[in-house]
XYZ file of C-alpha atoms in Angstrom:
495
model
C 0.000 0.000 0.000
C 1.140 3.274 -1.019
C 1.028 5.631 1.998
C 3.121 8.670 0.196
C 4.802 11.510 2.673
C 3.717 11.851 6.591
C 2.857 15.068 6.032
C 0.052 13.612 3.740
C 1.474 14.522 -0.055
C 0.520 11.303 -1.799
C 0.106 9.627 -4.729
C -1.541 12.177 -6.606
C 1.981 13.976 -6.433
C 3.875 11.433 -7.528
C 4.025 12.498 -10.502
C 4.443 16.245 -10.255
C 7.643 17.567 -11.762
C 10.063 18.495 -9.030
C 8.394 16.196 -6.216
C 10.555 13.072 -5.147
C 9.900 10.638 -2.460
C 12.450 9.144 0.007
C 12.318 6.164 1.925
C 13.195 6.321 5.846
C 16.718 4.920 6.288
C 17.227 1.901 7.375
C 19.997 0.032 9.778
C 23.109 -1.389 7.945
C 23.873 -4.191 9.994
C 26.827 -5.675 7.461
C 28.849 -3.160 6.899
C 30.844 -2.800 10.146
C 30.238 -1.396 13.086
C 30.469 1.984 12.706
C 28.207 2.279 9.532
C 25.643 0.069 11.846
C 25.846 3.285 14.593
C 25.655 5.897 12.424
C 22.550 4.506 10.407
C 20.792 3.359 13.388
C 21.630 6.966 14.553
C 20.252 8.342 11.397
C 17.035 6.125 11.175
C 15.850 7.206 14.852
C 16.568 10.782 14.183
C 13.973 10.796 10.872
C 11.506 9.284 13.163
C 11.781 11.750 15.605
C 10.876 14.538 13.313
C 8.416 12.857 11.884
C 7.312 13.329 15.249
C 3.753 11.461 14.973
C 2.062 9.093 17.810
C 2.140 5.511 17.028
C 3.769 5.886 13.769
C 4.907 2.723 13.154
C 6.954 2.954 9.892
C 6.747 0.394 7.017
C 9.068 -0.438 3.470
C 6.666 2.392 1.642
C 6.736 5.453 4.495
C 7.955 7.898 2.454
C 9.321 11.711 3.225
C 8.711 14.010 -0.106
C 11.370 16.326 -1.579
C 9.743 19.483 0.291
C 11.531 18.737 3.432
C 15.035 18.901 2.449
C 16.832 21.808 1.404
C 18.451 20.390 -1.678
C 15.260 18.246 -2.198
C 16.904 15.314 -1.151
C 18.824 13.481 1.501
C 22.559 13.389 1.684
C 25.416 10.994 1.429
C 24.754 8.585 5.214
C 29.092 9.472 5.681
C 28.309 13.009 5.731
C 26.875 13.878 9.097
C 27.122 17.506 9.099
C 25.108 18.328 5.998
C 21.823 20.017 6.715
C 20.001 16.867 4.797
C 21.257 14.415 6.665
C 18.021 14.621 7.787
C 14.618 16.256 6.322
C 14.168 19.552 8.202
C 12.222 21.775 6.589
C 8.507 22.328 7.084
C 8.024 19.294 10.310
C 4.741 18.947 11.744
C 3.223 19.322 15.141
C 2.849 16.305 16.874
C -0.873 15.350 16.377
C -2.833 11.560 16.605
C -5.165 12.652 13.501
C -2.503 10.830 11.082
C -5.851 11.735 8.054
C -5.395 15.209 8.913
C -4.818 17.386 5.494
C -1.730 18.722 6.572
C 0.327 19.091 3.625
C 4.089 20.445 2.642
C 2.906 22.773 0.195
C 0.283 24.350 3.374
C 3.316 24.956 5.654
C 4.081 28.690 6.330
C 7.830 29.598 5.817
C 8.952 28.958 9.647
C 12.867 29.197 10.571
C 14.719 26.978 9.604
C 14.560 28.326 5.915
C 16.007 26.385 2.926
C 18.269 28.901 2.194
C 19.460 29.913 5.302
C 20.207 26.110 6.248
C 22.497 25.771 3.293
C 24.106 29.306 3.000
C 25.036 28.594 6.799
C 25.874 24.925 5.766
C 28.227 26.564 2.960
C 29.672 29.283 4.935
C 31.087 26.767 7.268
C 32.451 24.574 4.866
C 34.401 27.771 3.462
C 35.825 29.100 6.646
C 36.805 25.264 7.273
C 38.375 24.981 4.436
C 40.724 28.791 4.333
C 41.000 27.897 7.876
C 43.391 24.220 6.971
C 44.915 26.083 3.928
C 46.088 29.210 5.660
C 47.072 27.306 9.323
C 50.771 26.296 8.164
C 51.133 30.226 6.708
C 49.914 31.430 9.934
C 52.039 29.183 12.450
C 55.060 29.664 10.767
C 54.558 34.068 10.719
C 53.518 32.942 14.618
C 51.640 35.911 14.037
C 49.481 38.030 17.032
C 46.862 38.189 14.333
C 45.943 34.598 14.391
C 43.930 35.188 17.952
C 42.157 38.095 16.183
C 41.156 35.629 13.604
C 39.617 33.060 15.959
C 38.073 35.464 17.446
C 36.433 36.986 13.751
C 35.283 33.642 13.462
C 33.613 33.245 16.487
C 31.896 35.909 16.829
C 30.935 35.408 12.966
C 28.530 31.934 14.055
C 27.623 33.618 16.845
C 26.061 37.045 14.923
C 24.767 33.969 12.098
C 23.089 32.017 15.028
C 21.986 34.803 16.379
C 20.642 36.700 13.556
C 18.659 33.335 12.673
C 16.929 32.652 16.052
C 15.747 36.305 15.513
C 17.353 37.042 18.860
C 16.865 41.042 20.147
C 18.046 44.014 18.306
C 20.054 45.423 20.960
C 22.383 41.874 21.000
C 22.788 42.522 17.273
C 23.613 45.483 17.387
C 26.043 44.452 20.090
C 27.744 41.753 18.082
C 27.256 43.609 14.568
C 29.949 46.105 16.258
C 32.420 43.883 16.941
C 31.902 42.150 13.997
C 32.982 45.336 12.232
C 35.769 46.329 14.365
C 37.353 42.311 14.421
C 36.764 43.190 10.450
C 38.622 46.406 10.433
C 41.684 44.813 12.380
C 42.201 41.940 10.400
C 42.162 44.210 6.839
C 44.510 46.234 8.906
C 46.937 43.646 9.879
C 47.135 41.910 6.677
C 48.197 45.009 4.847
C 51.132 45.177 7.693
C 52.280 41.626 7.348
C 52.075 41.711 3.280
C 54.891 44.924 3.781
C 56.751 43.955 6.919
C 57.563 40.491 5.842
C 60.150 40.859 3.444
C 61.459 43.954 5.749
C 64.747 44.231 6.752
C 64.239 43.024 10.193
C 62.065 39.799 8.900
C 65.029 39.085 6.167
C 68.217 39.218 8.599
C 67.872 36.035 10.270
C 66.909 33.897 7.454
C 69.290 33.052 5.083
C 67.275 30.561 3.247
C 64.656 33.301 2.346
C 67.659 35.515 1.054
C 68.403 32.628 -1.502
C 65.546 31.769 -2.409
C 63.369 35.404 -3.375
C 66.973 37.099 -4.065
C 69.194 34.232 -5.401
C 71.733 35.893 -3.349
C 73.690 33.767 -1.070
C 73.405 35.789 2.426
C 72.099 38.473 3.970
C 75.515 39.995 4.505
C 75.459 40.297 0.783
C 72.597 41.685 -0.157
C 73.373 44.178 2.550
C 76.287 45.100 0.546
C 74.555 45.626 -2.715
C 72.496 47.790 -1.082
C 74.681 49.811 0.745
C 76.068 50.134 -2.582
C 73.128 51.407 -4.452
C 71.146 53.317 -1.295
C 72.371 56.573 -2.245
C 71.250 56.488 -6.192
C 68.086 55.738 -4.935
C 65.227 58.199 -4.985
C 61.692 58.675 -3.772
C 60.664 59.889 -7.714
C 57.571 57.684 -6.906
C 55.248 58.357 -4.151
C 55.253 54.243 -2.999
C 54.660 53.409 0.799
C 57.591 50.697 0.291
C 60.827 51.743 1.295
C 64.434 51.497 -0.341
C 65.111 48.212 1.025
C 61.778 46.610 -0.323
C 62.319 48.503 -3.801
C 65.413 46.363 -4.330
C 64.202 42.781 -2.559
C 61.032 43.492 -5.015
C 63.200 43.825 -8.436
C 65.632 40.862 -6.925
C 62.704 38.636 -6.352
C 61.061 39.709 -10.302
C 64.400 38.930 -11.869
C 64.820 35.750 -9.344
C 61.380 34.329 -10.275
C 60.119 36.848 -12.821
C 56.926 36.780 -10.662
C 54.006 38.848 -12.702
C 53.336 42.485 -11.572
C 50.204 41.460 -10.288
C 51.350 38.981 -7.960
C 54.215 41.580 -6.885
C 51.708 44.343 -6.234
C 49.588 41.562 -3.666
C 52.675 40.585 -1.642
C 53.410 44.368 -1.106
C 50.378 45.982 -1.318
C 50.634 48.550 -3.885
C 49.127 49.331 -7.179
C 50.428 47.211 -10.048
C 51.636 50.508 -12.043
C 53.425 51.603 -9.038
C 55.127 48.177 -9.328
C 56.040 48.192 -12.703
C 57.249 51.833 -12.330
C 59.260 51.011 -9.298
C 60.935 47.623 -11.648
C 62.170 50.225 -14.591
C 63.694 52.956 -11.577
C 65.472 50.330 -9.507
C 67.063 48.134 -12.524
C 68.276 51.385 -14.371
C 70.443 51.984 -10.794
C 71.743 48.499 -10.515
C 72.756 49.029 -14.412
C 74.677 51.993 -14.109
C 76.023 50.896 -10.771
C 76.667 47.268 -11.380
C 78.239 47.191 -14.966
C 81.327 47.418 -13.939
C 81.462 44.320 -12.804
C 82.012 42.808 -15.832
C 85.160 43.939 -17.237
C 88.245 42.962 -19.830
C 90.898 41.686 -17.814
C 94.421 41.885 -17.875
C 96.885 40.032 -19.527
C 99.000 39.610 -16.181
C 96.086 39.317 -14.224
C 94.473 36.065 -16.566
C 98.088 34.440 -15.945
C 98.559 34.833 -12.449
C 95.335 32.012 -12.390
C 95.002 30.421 -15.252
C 93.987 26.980 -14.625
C 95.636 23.923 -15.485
C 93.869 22.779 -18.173
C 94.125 25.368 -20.784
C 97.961 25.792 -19.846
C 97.903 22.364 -20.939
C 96.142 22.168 -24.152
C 96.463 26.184 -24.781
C 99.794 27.416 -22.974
C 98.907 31.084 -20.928
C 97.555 32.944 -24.200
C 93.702 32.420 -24.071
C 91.902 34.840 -22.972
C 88.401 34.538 -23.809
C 85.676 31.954 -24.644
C 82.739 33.381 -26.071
C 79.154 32.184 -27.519
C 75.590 33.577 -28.015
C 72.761 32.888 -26.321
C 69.075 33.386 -26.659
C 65.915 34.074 -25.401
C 62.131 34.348 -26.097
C 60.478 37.806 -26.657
C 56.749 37.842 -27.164
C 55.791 37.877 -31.178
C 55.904 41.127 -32.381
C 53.082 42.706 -34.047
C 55.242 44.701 -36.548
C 56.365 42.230 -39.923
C 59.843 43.754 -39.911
C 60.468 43.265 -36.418
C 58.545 39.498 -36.615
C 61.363 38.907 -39.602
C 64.207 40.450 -37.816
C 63.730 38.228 -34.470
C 62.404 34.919 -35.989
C 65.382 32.300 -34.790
C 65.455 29.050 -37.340
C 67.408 27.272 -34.821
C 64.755 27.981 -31.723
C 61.904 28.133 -33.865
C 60.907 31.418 -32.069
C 61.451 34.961 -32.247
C 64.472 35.353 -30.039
C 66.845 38.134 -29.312
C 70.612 36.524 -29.251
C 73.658 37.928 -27.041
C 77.284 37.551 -27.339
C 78.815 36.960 -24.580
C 82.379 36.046 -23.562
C 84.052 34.461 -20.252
C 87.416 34.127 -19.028
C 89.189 30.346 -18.135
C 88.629 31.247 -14.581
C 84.979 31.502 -15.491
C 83.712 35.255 -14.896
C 81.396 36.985 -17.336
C 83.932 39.373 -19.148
C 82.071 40.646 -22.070
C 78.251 41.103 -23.221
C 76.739 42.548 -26.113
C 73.814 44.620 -26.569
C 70.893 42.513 -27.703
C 70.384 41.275 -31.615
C 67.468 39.687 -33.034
C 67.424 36.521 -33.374
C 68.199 36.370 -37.161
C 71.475 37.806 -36.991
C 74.224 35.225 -37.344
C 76.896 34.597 -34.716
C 79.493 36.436 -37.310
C 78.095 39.069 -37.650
C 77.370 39.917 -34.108
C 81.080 39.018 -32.955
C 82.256 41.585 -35.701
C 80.050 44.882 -34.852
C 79.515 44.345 -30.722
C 82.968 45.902 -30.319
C 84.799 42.570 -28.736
C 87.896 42.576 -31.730
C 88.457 45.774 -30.115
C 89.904 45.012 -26.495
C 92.197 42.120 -28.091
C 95.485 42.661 -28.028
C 98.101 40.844 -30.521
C 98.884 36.777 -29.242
C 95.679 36.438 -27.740
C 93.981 33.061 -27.949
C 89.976 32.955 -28.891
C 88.066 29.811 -28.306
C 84.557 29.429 -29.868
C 82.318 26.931 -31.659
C 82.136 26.019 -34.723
C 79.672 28.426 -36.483
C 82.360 31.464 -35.911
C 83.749 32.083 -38.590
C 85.802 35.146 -37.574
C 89.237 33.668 -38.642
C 89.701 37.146 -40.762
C 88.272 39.248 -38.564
C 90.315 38.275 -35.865
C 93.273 37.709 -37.655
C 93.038 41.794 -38.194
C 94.125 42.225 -34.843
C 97.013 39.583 -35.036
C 94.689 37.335 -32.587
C 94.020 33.836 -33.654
C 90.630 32.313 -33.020
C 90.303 28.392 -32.323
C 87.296 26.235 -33.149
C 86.854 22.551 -33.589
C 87.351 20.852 -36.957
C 85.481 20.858 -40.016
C 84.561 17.655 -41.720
C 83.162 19.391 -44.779
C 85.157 18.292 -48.089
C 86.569 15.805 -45.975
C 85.257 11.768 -44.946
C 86.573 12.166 -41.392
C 89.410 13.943 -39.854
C 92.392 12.695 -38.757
C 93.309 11.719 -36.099
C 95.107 15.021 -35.159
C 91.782 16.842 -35.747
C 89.720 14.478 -33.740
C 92.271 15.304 -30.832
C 92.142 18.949 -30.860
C 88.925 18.717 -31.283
C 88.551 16.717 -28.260
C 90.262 19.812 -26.004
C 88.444 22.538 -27.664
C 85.084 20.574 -26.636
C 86.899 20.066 -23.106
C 87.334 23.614 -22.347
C 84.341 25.097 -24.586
C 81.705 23.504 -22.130
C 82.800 26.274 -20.135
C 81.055 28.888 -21.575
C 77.707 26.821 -21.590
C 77.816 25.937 -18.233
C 78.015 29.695 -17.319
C 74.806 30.822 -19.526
C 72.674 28.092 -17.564
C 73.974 29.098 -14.443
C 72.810 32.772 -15.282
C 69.548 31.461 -16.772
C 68.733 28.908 -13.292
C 69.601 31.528 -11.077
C 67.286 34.428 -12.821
C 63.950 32.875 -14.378
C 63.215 36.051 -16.202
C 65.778 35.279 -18.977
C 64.178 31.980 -18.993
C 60.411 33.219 -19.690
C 59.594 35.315 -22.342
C 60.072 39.041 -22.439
C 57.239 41.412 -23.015
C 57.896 43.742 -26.081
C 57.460 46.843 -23.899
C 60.719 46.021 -22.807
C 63.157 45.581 -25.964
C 61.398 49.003 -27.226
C 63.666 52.332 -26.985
C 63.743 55.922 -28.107
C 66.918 57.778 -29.444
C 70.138 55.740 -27.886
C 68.484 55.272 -24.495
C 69.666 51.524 -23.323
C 66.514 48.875 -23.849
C 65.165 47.311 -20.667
C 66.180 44.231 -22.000
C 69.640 45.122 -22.075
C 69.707 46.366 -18.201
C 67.873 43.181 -17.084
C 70.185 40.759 -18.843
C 73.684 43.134 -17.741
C 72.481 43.379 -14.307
C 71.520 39.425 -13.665
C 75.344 38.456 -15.253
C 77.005 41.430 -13.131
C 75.371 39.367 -9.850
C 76.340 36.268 -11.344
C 80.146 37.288 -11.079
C 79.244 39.067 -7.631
C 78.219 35.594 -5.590
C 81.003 33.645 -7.948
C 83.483 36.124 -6.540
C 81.836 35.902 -2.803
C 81.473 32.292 -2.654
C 85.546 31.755 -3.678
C 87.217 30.992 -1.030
């Protein structure tokens, strides 16, 4: 026998769009122990708000979709949903089970459907920022945390309140300190987003230093700034100070973070961030560049290492090669043409650069695109000039500056050819073998300056190759300044 919903919504509802019946849950007696609790648990708590005399339920007692807030019951595992059981819309206890009391009849009483699940939803959320922000907050061991628990509590209790339509003067009460727990916490987050990369906050962690700065201490990056304090200026009105200015342009060209994400941490404007990038790297350009330099002929032979006095006696005195890297396509033809690289596959802008057999960064060219061959670039970026005669040039094969260099009474070695030929000799094959050996050099340098700085590793926004008159491209200062710290922690870290 059909009996429909205990609140009398039948069989002549059945079949009404949007109306679903449920049956009343029963005990799960093989399925463990503690699935046999928490249905038997379950069961008598739907027969206690069905709440009729001598209702003695049977396999079709159903409960209709009216009485559930998501019109139907939830998963049996999850206990704290507001459906776990039906209540919406229960009945008075009465004996008259034929009374016409129906669902549809039921004036909207508290609890309300969506009160129930915006409360069921807003705990959920503060449950879940409250596990994915409790490591951040332990390890800042910040005072704020107790302001938090308290935002939170009195947060349910204004909720609970508000819903039990409790007196206006207790609302107003906690609506107050709601706002003033509010105000403290905005307040407090905008400190910790600028004091946390402070001075103070940086000094006794080194393993912050490496990793937003990529420098090795903090007695280091004390000394770059020291060094660059005084070129400094307050040009833009920022809240950050100078310290900040240069941890925020270290940590950009450490892990070319986006402006965006920048502006968050610190709590300024994006603009103000961008602006504050271009200021601070044109500093460390004109203060840094001197770093890399042309050494000595004396100087290269008081260390030249073993292995090129070997294979090269004391007369090399540079290894050089180019290296690329992604720019974003350009929306001009010429300049698409100009900086399309057939070897990447990419438009590319390609530097020169050149290190010494101790392994410093002693020469780097302004920035090509990345059609120009390796010949050409070697010839007009001004490195035949600071050669003097007897002086040794290793490179790769596709340098073919023999003539160029031969102009300054300079020889230039690269590895053997085997075009015209079926295989080289076995002289060939062995010089060959100590050009490779030394040439890795080079290489191993460019990755090092490309792992330690990610923005030469991304790809670099147009805005910043673009320049007016013979004012220096952004590009140009990024790349000088991330090699100049490269030979800065190689020369710090020697012992």
């Amino acid at each position: 026998t059909w009996n429909g919903c205990w609140c009398q919504m039948g069989w002549s509802e059945y079949r009404n769009p949007g109306v679903s019946f449920y049956a009343i849950p029963t005990v799960r007696k093989c399925e463990g122990k503690e699935t046999e609790e928490l249905s038997q648990r379950r069961r008598d708590l739907w027969l206690a708000r069905i709440n009729r005399l001598n209702f003695q339920p049977t396999p079709h007692s159903k409960v209709c979709s009216h009485h559930f807030a998501t019109g139907k019951p939830s998963y049996l595992h999850d206990s704290t949903h507001p459906d776990w059981a039906h209540s919406l819309k229960l009945v008075g206890e009465t004996g008259q089970i034929g009374k016409a009391e129906r669902a549809t009849d039921f004036p909207e009483k508290r609890p309300r459907k969506g009160c129930v699940m915006a409360r069921y939803n807003r705990v959920q959320q503060r449950r879940t920022q409250a596990s994915g922000s409790g490591s951040v907050a332990q390890e800042q061991d910040s005072p704020g945390m107790n302001n938090t628990e308290a935002y939170s509590e009195v947060v349910d209790a204004f909720e609970t309140v508000e819903e039990d339509a409790c007196t206006s003067e207790v609302c107003s009460k906690i609506q107050a300190d709601h706002q003033r727990l509010l105000t403290d916490n905005i307040t407090l987050k905008c400190q910790l987003a600028t004091e946390k990369l402070s001075m103070d906050t940086l000094r006794h962690d080194e393993k912050k230093i490496r990793f937003y700065t990529g420098l090795p201490s903090f007695a280091t990056l004390m000394v770059l700034y020291n060094f660059i304090e005084g070129s400094l200026t307050d040009s833009i009105k920022t809240s950050l100070t100078k310290f900040q200015k240069l941890v925020l342009v270290l940590m950009r060209l450490r892990h070319d973070f986006p402006e965006q994400d920048l502006a968050y941490r610190f709590g300024i404007s994006q603009s103000t961030v961008s602006k504050t990038f271009v200021c601070v790297i044109h500093v460390l350009y004109v203060k840094l560049k001197k770093f890399i330099f042309w050494p000595r002929r004396d100087e290269l032979l008081k260390s030249m290492p073993i292995t090129f006095k070997q294979h090269f006696g004391l007369r090399v005195t540079v290894i050089i090669d180019c290296f690329e890297i992604f720019i974003e396509r350009p929306s001009s033809l010429t300049a698409r043409s100009l900086t399309w690289s057939s070897y990447k596959h990419h438009n590319t802008i390609k530097y020169l650069i050149g290190i010494t057999p101790q392994g410093s960064i002693s020469f780097l060219s302004k920035a090509w695109g990345g059609r120009t061959n390796d010949k050409h670039i070697t010839e007009n970026s001004g490195l035949l000039e600071l050669l003097n005669p007897g002086d040794f040039i290793l490179a790769d094969r596709g340098f073919n500056i023999q003539e160029s260099v031969g102009l300054k009474c300079a020889k230039v070695v690269t590895p053997s050819y085997t075009r015209g030929k079926l295989q080289l000799s076995a002289l060939e094959v062995e010089a060959t073998r100590k050009i490779a050996h030394v040439c890795i050099h080079v290489e191993r340098v460019i990755g090092l300056v490309r792992n330690k700085y990610g923005i030469l590793s991304e790809k670099i926004p147009i805005s910043y190759l673009v320049t007016s008159g013979s004012e220096i491209a952004v590009i140009d200062k990024i790349t000088t300044v991330c090699c100049c710290l490269t030979n800065m922690c190689s020369s710090v870290m020697e012992p």
